[in-house]
Tab-separated table of C-alpha atoms in Angstrom:
chain	number	residue	atom	x	y	z
A	1	MET	CA	90.804	-41.602	-24.569
A	2	LYS	CA	89.400	-44.598	-22.924
A	3	LYS	CA	89.964	-47.869	-24.138
A	4	GLY	CA	86.497	-48.426	-22.596
A	5	ASN	CA	85.360	-51.664	-22.085
A	6	PRO	CA	83.936	-54.290	-24.929
A	7	TRP	CA	81.409	-56.719	-22.826
A	8	ALA	CA	79.771	-53.336	-22.656
A	9	LEU	CA	78.470	-54.240	-26.311
A	10	LEU	CA	77.180	-57.116	-25.231
A	11	PRO	CA	73.364	-56.635	-24.965
A	12	VAL	CA	73.456	-55.154	-28.589
A	13	ALA	CA	75.578	-59.084	-29.478
A	14	VAL	CA	72.650	-60.946	-27.285
A	15	PHE	CA	69.810	-58.503	-29.641
A	16	LEU	CA	71.195	-59.466	-32.781
A	17	VAL	CA	71.669	-63.089	-31.746
A	18	VAL	CA	68.049	-63.698	-30.088
A	19	PHE	CA	66.792	-61.953	-33.656
A	20	ILE	CA	68.587	-63.754	-36.164
A	21	GLY	CA	68.932	-66.903	-34.760
A	22	SER	CA	64.825	-66.488	-34.781
A	23	GLY	CA	64.534	-65.814	-37.703
A	24	ILE	CA	66.673	-68.535	-39.298
A	25	LEU	CA	65.211	-71.449	-36.580
A	26	PHE	CA	61.381	-70.004	-37.984
A	27	GLN	CA	62.666	-68.941	-41.150
A	28	ASP	CA	61.057	-65.599	-41.367
A	29	PHE	CA	62.768	-62.640	-39.562
A	30	TYR	CA	59.178	-61.350	-38.538
A	31	ALA	CA	58.441	-64.246	-36.299
A	32	MET	CA	59.628	-62.158	-32.989
A	33	PRO	CA	58.696	-58.389	-33.132
A	34	ALA	CA	62.241	-56.959	-32.339
A	35	ILE	CA	60.414	-54.822	-29.402
A	36	VAL	CA	60.408	-58.760	-27.415
A	37	GLY	CA	64.296	-58.604	-28.824
A	38	PHE	CA	65.252	-55.346	-27.297
A	39	ILE	CA	63.120	-55.987	-24.194
A	40	ILE	CA	65.250	-58.915	-23.658
A	41	ALA	CA	68.478	-56.915	-24.433
A	42	LEU	CA	67.598	-54.499	-22.048
A	43	ILE	CA	67.401	-57.436	-19.243
A	44	VAL	CA	70.531	-58.193	-20.369
A	45	ALA	CA	71.997	-54.480	-20.500
A	46	PHE	CA	70.089	-54.688	-16.857
A	47	LEU	CA	72.027	-57.599	-15.195
A	48	GLN	CA	75.969	-56.703	-16.595
A	49	ASN	CA	78.102	-54.231	-14.060
A	50	PRO	CA	77.170	-55.605	-10.239
A	51	LYS	CA	78.589	-53.278	-9.476
A	52	ARG	CA	76.705	-50.477	-9.782
A	53	SER	CA	73.470	-49.809	-7.804
A	54	PHE	CA	70.270	-50.857	-9.600
A	55	HIS	CA	68.888	-47.081	-9.254
A	56	ASP	CA	72.067	-46.068	-10.627
A	57	LYS	CA	71.387	-48.510	-13.788
A	58	LEU	CA	67.737	-46.879	-13.726
A	59	GLU	CA	68.876	-43.235	-14.062
A	60	SER	CA	71.002	-44.180	-16.680
A	61	VAL	CA	68.782	-45.113	-18.771
A	62	THR	CA	66.031	-43.063	-18.352
A	63	GLN	CA	67.975	-40.253	-19.343
A	64	ASN	CA	69.352	-41.111	-22.323
A	65	MET	CA	65.389	-42.492	-23.173
A	66	GLY	CA	64.506	-38.515	-22.032
A	67	ASP	CA	67.053	-37.207	-24.464
A	68	ASN	CA	65.889	-33.989	-25.802
A	69	ASN	CA	66.851	-35.834	-29.149
A	70	VAL	CA	64.743	-39.024	-28.710
A	71	MET	CA	61.533	-37.314	-27.303
A	72	ILE	CA	61.751	-34.972	-30.545
A	73	MET	CA	61.868	-38.041	-33.182
A	74	CYS	CA	59.083	-39.845	-31.083
A	75	LEU	CA	56.988	-37.226	-31.069
A	76	VAL	CA	58.231	-36.405	-35.011
A	77	PHE	CA	57.389	-40.537	-35.789
A	78	ILE	CA	53.657	-40.030	-34.014
A	79	LEU	CA	53.062	-36.409	-35.899
A	80	ALA	CA	54.231	-38.064	-39.637
A	81	GLY	CA	51.723	-41.670	-38.573
A	82	GLY	CA	48.672	-39.077	-38.293
A	83	PHE	CA	49.244	-36.692	-41.425
A	84	SER	CA	49.688	-40.165	-43.081
A	85	GLY	CA	46.544	-41.866	-41.607
A	86	ALA	CA	44.946	-38.636	-42.703
A	87	VAL	CA	46.369	-37.665	-46.066
A	88	GLN	CA	45.390	-41.638	-47.103
A	89	ALA	CA	41.879	-41.417	-46.251
A	90	ALA	CA	41.457	-37.967	-47.595
A	91	GLY	CA	42.340	-39.418	-51.287
A	92	GLY	CA	45.827	-38.521	-51.544
A	93	VAL	CA	47.289	-41.867	-52.465
A	94	ASP	CA	45.449	-43.458	-54.809
A	95	SER	CA	45.095	-39.720	-56.253
A	96	THR	CA	48.997	-39.276	-56.210
A	97	VAL	CA	49.069	-43.044	-58.008
A	98	ASN	CA	47.376	-42.335	-60.685
A	99	PHE	CA	48.456	-39.193	-61.174
A	100	GLY	CA	51.859	-40.726	-61.896
A	101	LEU	CA	50.695	-43.608	-64.029
A	102	SER	CA	48.317	-40.688	-66.010
A	103	ILE	CA	51.574	-39.552	-67.150
A	104	LEU	CA	53.520	-42.711	-67.753
A	105	PRO	CA	54.892	-42.585	-71.261
A	106	PRO	CA	53.692	-46.015	-73.258
A	107	SER	CA	57.123	-46.383	-75.107
A	108	VAL	CA	58.920	-46.352	-71.545
A	109	ALA	CA	57.116	-48.375	-69.918
A	110	VAL	CA	59.618	-49.981	-67.381
A	111	ALA	CA	61.947	-46.843	-66.740
A	112	GLY	CA	58.584	-45.160	-66.666
A	113	LEU	CA	57.966	-46.841	-63.340
A	114	PHE	CA	60.909	-46.660	-61.950
A	115	VAL	CA	60.292	-42.576	-61.687
A	116	ILE	CA	56.984	-43.026	-60.711
A	117	GLY	CA	57.996	-45.296	-58.004
A	118	CYS	CA	60.923	-42.490	-56.992
A	119	PHE	CA	57.704	-39.409	-57.203
A	120	ILE	CA	54.794	-41.565	-55.559
A	121	SER	CA	57.720	-43.073	-52.629
A	122	THR	CA	59.293	-39.620	-51.861
A	123	ALA	CA	55.090	-38.258	-51.661
A	124	MET	CA	54.234	-40.922	-49.428
A	125	GLY	CA	57.129	-41.904	-47.365
A	126	THR	CA	57.030	-45.442	-47.343
A	127	SER	CA	58.252	-48.097	-49.665
A	128	VAL	CA	56.657	-50.977	-49.238
A	129	GLY	CA	53.549	-48.431	-49.475
A	130	THR	CA	54.751	-48.066	-53.181
A	131	ILE	CA	55.666	-51.205	-53.965
A	132	ALA	CA	52.059	-52.326	-52.841
A	133	ALA	CA	50.705	-49.941	-55.506
A	134	LEU	CA	52.697	-50.530	-58.257
A	135	THR	CA	53.521	-54.129	-58.338
A	136	PRO	CA	50.312	-55.418	-60.151
A	137	ILE	CA	51.005	-52.473	-62.622
A	138	ALA	CA	54.479	-53.794	-63.126
A	139	ALA	CA	53.288	-57.610	-63.459
A	140	GLY	CA	50.158	-55.864	-65.961
A	141	ILE	CA	53.171	-53.998	-68.043
A	142	SER	CA	54.985	-57.394	-68.118
A	143	GLU	CA	52.251	-59.753	-68.862
A	144	LYS	CA	51.505	-57.321	-71.706
A	145	THR	CA	55.105	-56.399	-73.246
A	146	GLY	CA	56.750	-59.942	-72.463
A	147	ILE	CA	59.175	-57.865	-70.465
A	148	ALA	CA	60.300	-59.892	-67.519
A	149	GLY	CA	58.805	-59.554	-64.658
A	150	ALA	CA	61.143	-58.952	-62.126
A	151	LEU	CA	62.745	-56.472	-64.664
A	152	CYS	CA	59.306	-54.429	-63.997
A	153	ILE	CA	58.813	-55.150	-60.453
A	154	GLY	CA	62.927	-54.420	-60.543
A	155	ALA	CA	62.205	-51.073	-61.449
A	156	VAL	CA	59.429	-50.859	-58.877
A	157	ILE	CA	61.720	-51.939	-55.991
A	158	SER	CA	64.786	-49.396	-57.086
A	159	GLY	CA	62.191	-46.702	-57.273
A	160	ALA	CA	60.607	-47.134	-54.182
A	161	MET	CA	64.129	-47.127	-51.905
A	162	PHE	CA	64.640	-43.744	-53.350
A	163	GLY	CA	62.083	-42.195	-51.632
A	164	ASP	CA	62.298	-44.697	-49.012
A	165	ASN	CA	65.487	-42.995	-48.753
A	166	LEU	CA	64.733	-38.953	-49.102
A	167	SER	CA	60.935	-38.247	-48.142
A	168	MET	CA	60.536	-35.686	-45.455
A	169	ILE	CA	58.296	-37.843	-43.785
A	170	SER	CA	59.991	-40.863	-44.283
A	171	ASP	CA	60.868	-42.500	-40.531
A	172	THR	CA	64.437	-43.398	-41.852
A	173	THR	CA	64.988	-39.851	-42.311
A	174	ILE	CA	63.047	-37.999	-39.297
A	175	ALA	CA	65.231	-40.874	-37.001
A	176	ALA	CA	68.808	-39.817	-39.125
A	177	THR	CA	68.046	-36.217	-38.672
A	178	ARG	CA	66.795	-36.718	-35.226
A	179	THR	CA	69.946	-39.338	-33.826
A	180	GLN	CA	72.268	-36.044	-35.822
A	181	ASN	CA	70.390	-33.518	-34.229
A	182	CYS	CA	70.337	-31.172	-38.314
A	183	ALA	CA	67.711	-30.277	-39.911
A	184	MET	CA	66.044	-32.329	-42.614
A	185	LYS	CA	66.284	-29.533	-45.837
A	186	ASP	CA	70.101	-29.927	-44.619
A	187	LYS	CA	69.748	-33.602	-44.906
A	188	PHE	CA	67.849	-33.830	-48.046
A	189	LYS	CA	70.381	-31.590	-49.843
A	190	GLU	CA	73.322	-34.015	-48.652
A	191	ASN	CA	71.848	-36.606	-49.517
A	192	PHE	CA	70.252	-35.682	-52.873
A	193	LYS	CA	73.458	-34.744	-54.247
A	194	ILE	CA	74.854	-37.348	-53.144
A	195	VAL	CA	72.184	-40.433	-54.919
A	196	LEU	CA	71.056	-38.377	-58.120
A	197	PRO	CA	74.133	-39.641	-60.090
A	198	ALA	CA	72.946	-43.570	-59.362
A	199	ALA	CA	68.733	-42.480	-60.114
A	200	ILE	CA	70.241	-40.945	-63.744
A	201	VAL	CA	71.927	-43.888	-64.468
A	202	THR	CA	69.322	-46.265	-62.949
A	203	LEU	CA	66.974	-44.439	-65.439
A	204	VAL	CA	69.199	-45.466	-68.526
A	205	LEU	CA	69.417	-48.561	-67.305
A	206	PHE	CA	65.989	-48.773	-66.893
A	207	LEU	CA	65.823	-47.155	-70.478
A	208	VAL	CA	67.721	-49.565	-72.469
A	209	LEU	CA	67.235	-52.856	-71.280
A	210	ALA	CA	63.388	-52.099	-71.518
A	211	SER	CA	63.614	-50.130	-75.363
A	212	GLY	CA	60.722	-50.833	-77.441
A	213	GLY	CA	58.323	-51.976	-74.856
A	214	ASN	CA	54.672	-50.406	-75.187
A	215	TYR	CA	51.909	-49.998	-73.096
A	216	THR	CA	49.391	-48.362	-71.920
A	217	VAL	CA	48.322	-48.700	-68.656
A	218	SER	CA	44.008	-49.733	-68.164
A	219	GLY	CA	41.871	-49.533	-65.844
A	220	ASP	CA	40.076	-45.865	-63.747
A	221	LEU	CA	43.224	-43.716	-63.751
A	222	SER	CA	41.438	-40.717	-62.629
A	223	TYR	CA	42.431	-38.182	-59.522
A	224	ASN	CA	42.219	-35.361	-58.425
A	225	PHE	CA	45.305	-32.681	-58.440
A	226	PHE	CA	43.325	-31.514	-54.863
A	227	LYS	CA	44.051	-34.276	-53.020
A	228	ILE	CA	47.396	-34.445	-54.237
A	229	VAL	CA	48.065	-30.412	-52.150
A	230	PRO	CA	49.178	-31.808	-48.409
A	231	TYR	CA	52.092	-33.730	-50.177
A	232	LEU	CA	53.364	-30.256	-52.356
A	233	VAL	CA	52.819	-28.519	-48.920
A	234	VAL	CA	54.432	-31.077	-46.939
A	235	LEU	CA	56.967	-31.635	-48.776
A	236	ILE	CA	57.845	-27.755	-50.134
A	237	GLY	CA	57.372	-26.846	-46.405
A	238	ALA	CA	59.866	-28.988	-45.712
A	239	LEU	CA	63.225	-28.009	-48.309
A	240	THR	CA	62.072	-24.418	-47.327
A	241	GLY	CA	63.263	-24.660	-43.380
A	242	LEU	CA	59.640	-24.681	-42.206
A	243	ASN	CA	60.152	-26.526	-38.463
A	244	VAL	CA	58.706	-30.245	-38.673
A	245	PHE	CA	55.911	-30.144	-36.453
A	246	ILE	CA	54.677	-26.634	-38.053
A	247	VAL	CA	54.848	-29.323	-41.424
A	248	LEU	CA	53.109	-31.923	-40.294
A	249	VAL	CA	50.307	-30.001	-38.192
A	250	LEU	CA	49.926	-28.056	-41.671
A	251	GLY	CA	49.643	-31.925	-43.371
A	252	ILE	CA	47.362	-33.064	-41.313
A	253	VAL	CA	45.267	-30.144	-41.078
A	254	LEU	CA	45.109	-29.478	-44.427
A	255	SER	CA	44.511	-33.482	-45.499
A	256	LEU	CA	41.299	-33.498	-42.969
A	257	ALA	CA	40.436	-29.798	-45.175
A	258	VAL	CA	40.194	-31.360	-48.734
A	259	GLY	CA	38.706	-35.069	-47.241
A	260	LEU	CA	35.790	-33.022	-45.400
A	261	ILE	CA	35.419	-31.241	-48.712
A	262	THR	CA	35.505	-33.959	-51.322
A	263	GLY	CA	33.491	-36.179	-48.968
A	264	SER	CA	36.560	-38.850	-49.051
A	265	ILE	CA	36.222	-38.114	-45.019
A	266	LEU	CA	32.925	-38.237	-42.571
A	267	PRO	CA	33.760	-34.932	-39.819
A	268	GLN	CA	32.754	-37.858	-37.511
A	269	ASP	CA	35.162	-39.702	-38.331
A	270	ILE	CA	38.417	-36.898	-38.896
A	271	PHE	CA	39.862	-37.653	-35.391
A	272	MET	CA	39.306	-41.959	-36.193
A	273	VAL	CA	41.539	-41.575	-39.128
A	274	VAL	CA	44.725	-38.907	-37.632
A	275	PHE	CA	44.687	-42.474	-35.526
A	276	GLN	CA	44.508	-45.458	-37.608
A	277	GLY	CA	43.420	-44.277	-41.409
A	278	PRO	CA	41.108	-45.411	-43.408
A	279	ASP	CA	42.190	-49.160	-42.949
A	280	GLY	CA	42.606	-49.008	-39.104
A	281	GLN	CA	46.323	-50.052	-39.646
A	282	GLY	CA	47.862	-47.068	-40.100
A	283	GLY	CA	48.262	-43.374	-38.976
A	284	ILE	CA	49.204	-42.618	-35.778
A	285	LYS	CA	48.419	-46.130	-34.366
A	286	ASN	CA	50.796	-47.281	-37.077
A	287	MET	CA	53.829	-45.310	-35.577
A	288	TYR	CA	53.620	-47.437	-32.129
A	289	ASP	CA	55.991	-49.504	-32.074
A	290	ILE	CA	58.691	-48.154	-33.914
A	291	THR	CA	58.254	-44.974	-30.971
A	292	VAL	CA	58.851	-47.494	-28.200
A	293	ILE	CA	61.663	-49.092	-29.548
A	294	SER	CA	63.039	-45.723	-30.346
A	295	ILE	CA	62.161	-45.570	-26.506
A	296	VAL	CA	63.559	-49.254	-25.642
A	297	VAL	CA	66.900	-48.739	-27.396
A	298	ALA	CA	67.447	-45.846	-25.921
A	299	GLY	CA	68.041	-46.953	-22.465
A	300	ILE	CA	69.350	-49.614	-24.157
A	301	ILE	CA	72.907	-47.626	-24.996
A	302	GLY	CA	72.802	-45.310	-22.555
A	303	LEU	CA	73.657	-48.189	-20.094
A	304	VAL	CA	76.737	-49.409	-23.188
A	305	LYS	CA	77.420	-46.290	-23.316
A	306	ALA	CA	77.765	-45.342	-18.979
A	307	ASN	CA	79.451	-49.208	-19.675
A	308	GLY	CA	82.301	-48.445	-21.944
A	309	GLY	CA	80.580	-49.392	-24.635
A	310	ILE	CA	80.970	-46.710	-26.728
A	311	ASP	CA	84.401	-45.596	-25.904
A	312	PHE	CA	85.371	-48.957	-26.766
A	313	ILE	CA	83.816	-48.459	-30.524
A	314	LEU	CA	85.698	-45.338	-30.572
A	315	TYR	CA	89.112	-46.543	-29.798
A	316	ALA	CA	88.943	-49.505	-31.921
A	317	ILE	CA	87.801	-46.618	-34.994
A	318	LYS	CA	90.128	-44.437	-33.679
A	319	LYS	CA	92.941	-47.334	-33.657
A	320	HIS	CA	92.183	-47.630	-37.124
A	321	VAL	CA	91.125	-45.187	-38.539
A	322	HIS	CA	93.432	-41.610	-38.684
A	323	THR	CA	90.773	-39.217	-40.804
A	324	ALA	CA	87.375	-38.362	-41.601
A	325	ARG	CA	87.005	-40.073	-44.595
A	326	GLY	CA	87.651	-44.021	-42.594
A	327	ALA	CA	85.305	-42.261	-40.309
A	328	GLN	CA	82.453	-42.086	-42.810
A	329	LEU	CA	83.376	-45.412	-44.089
A	330	GLY	CA	83.200	-46.636	-40.725
A	331	ILE	CA	80.253	-45.143	-40.336
A	332	ALA	CA	78.978	-46.841	-43.570
A	333	ALA	CA	80.333	-49.944	-42.866
A	334	LEU	CA	78.496	-49.785	-38.754
A	335	SER	CA	74.530	-48.518	-40.414
A	336	SER	CA	74.919	-51.335	-43.236
A	337	LEU	CA	75.486	-54.286	-40.655
A	338	VAL	CA	72.987	-53.523	-38.236
A	339	ASP	CA	70.535	-53.013	-40.935
A	340	ILE	CA	71.607	-56.492	-42.305
A	341	SER	CA	70.933	-57.545	-39.348
A	342	THR	CA	67.628	-56.201	-38.553
A	343	ALA	CA	66.114	-56.392	-41.877
A	344	ASN	CA	65.061	-52.487	-40.572
A	345	ASN	CA	66.307	-49.594	-41.706
A	346	THR	CA	64.420	-46.741	-39.616
A	347	ILE	CA	65.693	-49.719	-36.662
A	348	ALA	CA	68.534	-49.298	-38.126
A	349	ILE	CA	69.230	-45.809	-37.869
A	350	VAL	CA	67.792	-45.938	-34.379
A	351	MET	CA	70.400	-48.440	-33.084
A	352	ALA	CA	73.812	-46.832	-35.196
A	353	GLY	CA	72.716	-43.463	-34.582
A	354	PRO	CA	73.958	-42.889	-31.560
A	355	ILE	CA	77.533	-44.183	-32.541
A	356	ALA	CA	77.700	-42.575	-35.330
A	357	LYS	CA	77.157	-38.967	-33.566
A	358	ASP	CA	79.845	-39.763	-31.537
A	359	ILE	CA	82.023	-41.029	-34.411
A	360	SER	CA	80.986	-37.741	-36.087
A	361	THR	CA	81.737	-35.635	-33.395
A	362	GLU	CA	85.326	-36.987	-32.845
A	363	PHE	CA	86.185	-36.794	-36.564
A	364	GLY	CA	84.295	-33.630	-37.565
A	365	ILE	CA	82.397	-34.436	-39.692
A	366	ALA	CA	78.949	-32.155	-40.554
A	367	PRO	CA	75.776	-33.900	-39.256
A	368	ARG	CA	74.098	-33.750	-42.398
A	369	ARG	CA	76.562	-36.471	-43.966
A	370	THR	CA	76.169	-38.507	-40.739
A	371	ALA	CA	72.157	-38.794	-41.107
A	372	ALA	CA	72.616	-39.045	-44.539
A	373	LEU	CA	75.322	-41.867	-44.937
A	374	LEU	CA	73.048	-43.844	-42.695
A	375	ASP	CA	69.802	-42.960	-43.957
A	376	ILE	CA	72.134	-43.885	-47.790
A	377	PHE	CA	73.714	-47.423	-46.357
A	378	THR	CA	70.595	-48.593	-44.510
A	379	SER	CA	68.271	-47.865	-47.313
A	380	VAL	CA	70.798	-49.356	-50.176
A	381	TRP	CA	70.884	-53.336	-47.903
A	382	GLN	CA	67.059	-52.975	-46.526
A	383	GLY	CA	66.228	-52.650	-50.298
A	384	ILE	CA	68.589	-55.610	-51.703
A	385	ILE	CA	68.367	-58.161	-48.519
A	386	PRO	CA	65.554	-60.801	-49.527
A	387	TYR	CA	64.417	-61.785	-46.224
A	388	GLY	CA	63.396	-57.969	-45.768
A	389	ALA	CA	60.252	-56.385	-46.194
A	390	GLN	CA	60.425	-54.548	-49.086
A	391	LEU	CA	61.141	-57.557	-51.301
A	392	LEU	CA	58.837	-59.942	-49.646
A	393	TYR	CA	56.121	-57.759	-50.319
A	394	ALA	CA	57.137	-57.322	-54.380
A	395	SER	CA	57.575	-60.762	-54.354
A	396	ALA	CA	53.911	-61.502	-52.467
A	397	GLY	CA	52.402	-58.450	-54.658
A	398	ALA	CA	53.680	-60.792	-58.311
A	399	ALA	CA	52.388	-63.457	-56.618
A	400	ALA	CA	48.784	-62.287	-56.095
A	401	ALA	CA	48.984	-60.798	-59.936
A	402	GLY	CA	49.533	-64.344	-61.325
A	403	LEU	CA	53.583	-64.007	-61.726
A	404	ALA	CA	55.843	-66.580	-59.446
A	405	LEU	CA	58.664	-65.268	-58.942
A	406	SER	CA	60.809	-65.174	-55.180
A	407	PRO	CA	62.596	-61.844	-53.577
A	408	ILE	CA	65.781	-63.395	-55.050
A	409	ASP	CA	64.224	-63.044	-58.711
A	410	PHE	CA	64.271	-59.153	-58.484
A	411	LEU	CA	68.339	-58.958	-56.937
A	412	PRO	CA	69.529	-58.477	-60.550
A	413	TYR	CA	67.059	-55.778	-61.374
A	414	LEU	CA	67.753	-53.982	-58.320
A	415	PHE	CA	70.277	-51.234	-59.806
A	416	TYR	CA	69.112	-48.199	-57.821
A	417	PRO	CA	70.303	-49.459	-54.408
A	418	ILE	CA	73.242	-50.484	-54.995
A	419	LEU	CA	74.254	-48.115	-57.398
A	420	MET	CA	73.284	-45.496	-54.404
A	421	GLY	CA	75.620	-47.380	-52.095
A	422	ILE	CA	78.687	-46.840	-54.899
A	423	SER	CA	77.600	-43.285	-55.615
A	424	ALA	CA	78.194	-42.904	-51.588
A	425	LEU	CA	81.545	-44.301	-51.787
A	426	PHE	CA	83.043	-42.284	-54.127
A	427	PHE	CA	81.698	-38.871	-52.578
A	428	ILE	CA	82.998	-40.414	-49.454
A	429	LEU	CA	86.787	-41.518	-50.841
A	430	PHE	CA	86.662	-38.543	-54.044
A	431	GLY	CA	83.942	-35.845	-53.047
A	432	ASN	CA	86.106	-33.309	-49.901
A	433	ARG	CA	89.229	-33.435	-52.329
A	434	ARG	CA	88.307	-30.417	-54.477
A	435	LYS	CA	87.827	-28.325	-51.338
A	436	LYS	CA	91.186	-29.702	-49.891
A	437	LYS	CA	92.453	-28.601	-53.006
A	438	ARG	CA	91.330	-24.980	-52.632
């Protein structure tokens, strides 16, 4: 096997140094748009290997950018954004939140927040949106019951990361399945069996820690179940194996129909809500960044691969790893490190996915398992790093509700992300023993 060239990984290292450096310097990991960092990395990649002509390098970049899986991933991103904008404009988000809260048992308020967070994030496909919707409710429960605010909001974050990892319309799921070229339903089944024990233990912990609390959610909790139907159709359609393009187009059409029938969407606005959602910040427009980033990262990986960077990683892993179990641990470590460095689990999957694909091919790991591991371990760290969007949004939402809580305050109560990682490690280390015995 080729030893490869470690210097070919310089563009990735430059991106991490520039991105992390700007975050530390400005005390804000979102001060530098990720796409700017990746453009710098792409320029560095072009400057390497002067023996190759600029035309040859450009061909390596564009061929990888135009890869079938990359283009499919970008198209799915766009359709997922369109569905998100349409269903939000139709009132699906509000109805989903209110439906979940209306069935929340008052005696198990904190555990209920976790369950509702799981439901809403799986339906919406966004952890940040779930946190934004439920944090004010969690703060209210804390105020009226005396239960620690960090515990209540920790339950919300935990539930949000459940759906971020599993939802069929989550950009992490889209990126993980497309980089590994596997069906969403196969990844979901593989992923679900790994994280289910973590979810059950998390629920028990919240029940025990907040037992005896009693709280009735106040305010208008009216909902229209008709507006929740598009979410259910997309979820069921994806689980049954219906083509993702058909599922999302059906979801968009159904959402627009529901919006028109209920009066939530005016006829003249049907195209605009698909493009930018009801608030001008969602829809297809919201997917521009990750779509462009995916294409540029694919180009960088094309040059890194042509210069021997991927061969170097595979050689290094094969030198120290001799089993599929070890390779899975390597994929877990790779995705974890990239997410810690970028503070964005979708970008982390887009970056680590092609390398993980080569590792899984080399060691005979099923694509659905690799996709699940990528999504799980990036979600683990995304749910606990204090500088990630999830904890920052939770802290800002708590402050708006009158609770002075920093992202660090939530860490002791983020049971689900931590247990999700432990459960995944257990499945890697012991999950295949029974099959081998047979």
